[in-house]
């Protein structure tokens, strides 16, 4: 069944969400806009939205197939997907296989240090506070989530991390770290909300390098002016699509 785009519900830095005729479903639109460093750096890359839409659809589709429930339902067109309407848990979950970025800045760790087992971190999703690192206790104290929800989120995030790492390695790409967001989904007629993976899995939210050449294939290309973002993202999508047959 096709759903038409209704009122815009939310506009973020890289996406817009629209209502549909079904309150349980939304249309997600991926924009070509890029921001970094709490939106103090801004840019646009023509075609980026379509690549991210395709990458997220492919990865979330794989997770759905494995019964790791995500908000993604189906692709609509180049820049749009049909998604479940969730209430976002205001926590950013980060999984790291190697130390890079803020982990190195925070603790003076040498970039590239292997995290085995993978490191699991949670941050309070709040741009004004620069998404500060928190603990489960602080999250519960602030009423962001319950201990049960946090346990579910951790289990799902580590499962997703393992799956994504394997998918990428199969295509000669190393996943170094990534960020996830989860939501509470309570469709009409159900008495309880359940935690599902929400938001996106794209090169905007992951660090990825070519395992052979070390070439970067993610948003750091934009953050640190390291090369052509469109070319890196396109290469990534091509490899993922090859893996999907
Ligand atoms: P770091 O904490 O090192 O800055 O980021 C770790 C990983 O999570 C990176 O892959 C980065 O892209 C992702 N990440 C963390 N916070 C955000 C955020 O607010 N927005 C986006 N797009 N990605 C984030």
Short mmCIF file of C-alpha atoms in Angstrom, two decimals, residues 25 32 36-37 41 58 61 63 66 83 87 89 95 118 128 130 134 151 161 168 182 187 205 210-212 223 234 239:
data_model
loop_
_atom_site.label_atom_id
_atom_site.label_comp_id
_atom_site.label_asym_id
_atom_site.label_seq_id
_atom_site.Cartn_x
_atom_site.Cartn_y
_atom_site.Cartn_z
CA UNK A 25 3.95 5.17 9.96
CA UNK A 32 21.82 16.50 0.90
CA UNK A 36 29.48 18.85 11.86
CA UNK A 37 30.77 20.07 15.22
CA UNK A 41 30.27 23.59 10.05
CA UNK A 58 20.09 -2.00 2.86
CA UNK A 61 16.67 -4.39 5.86
CA UNK A 63 18.77 -6.42 10.42
CA UNK A 66 17.63 -11.24 11.22
CA UNK A 83 9.43 4.04 8.63
CA UNK A 87 9.37 8.05 20.26
CA UNK A 89 14.98 7.60 23.43
CA UNK A 95 30.03 1.16 19.58
CA UNK A 118 33.99 -3.60 21.36
CA UNK A 128 23.33 22.40 23.70
CA UNK A 130 27.37 18.66 23.21
CA UNK A 134 26.61 9.42 30.63
CA UNK A 151 19.74 -3.61 28.94
CA UNK A 161 27.68 -3.96 15.82
CA UNK A 168 31.40 -4.50 5.88
CA UNK A 182 16.67 3.67 19.55
CA UNK A 187 1.48 0.53 17.32
CA UNK A 205 26.93 8.08 11.56
CA UNK A 210 38.83 0.72 2.96
CA UNK A 211 40.60 -2.21 4.67
CA UNK A 212 43.31 -2.37 1.96
CA UNK A 223 34.38 17.08 9.04
CA UNK A 234 29.26 6.27 -3.65
CA UNK A 239 30.36 -2.21 -2.39
#
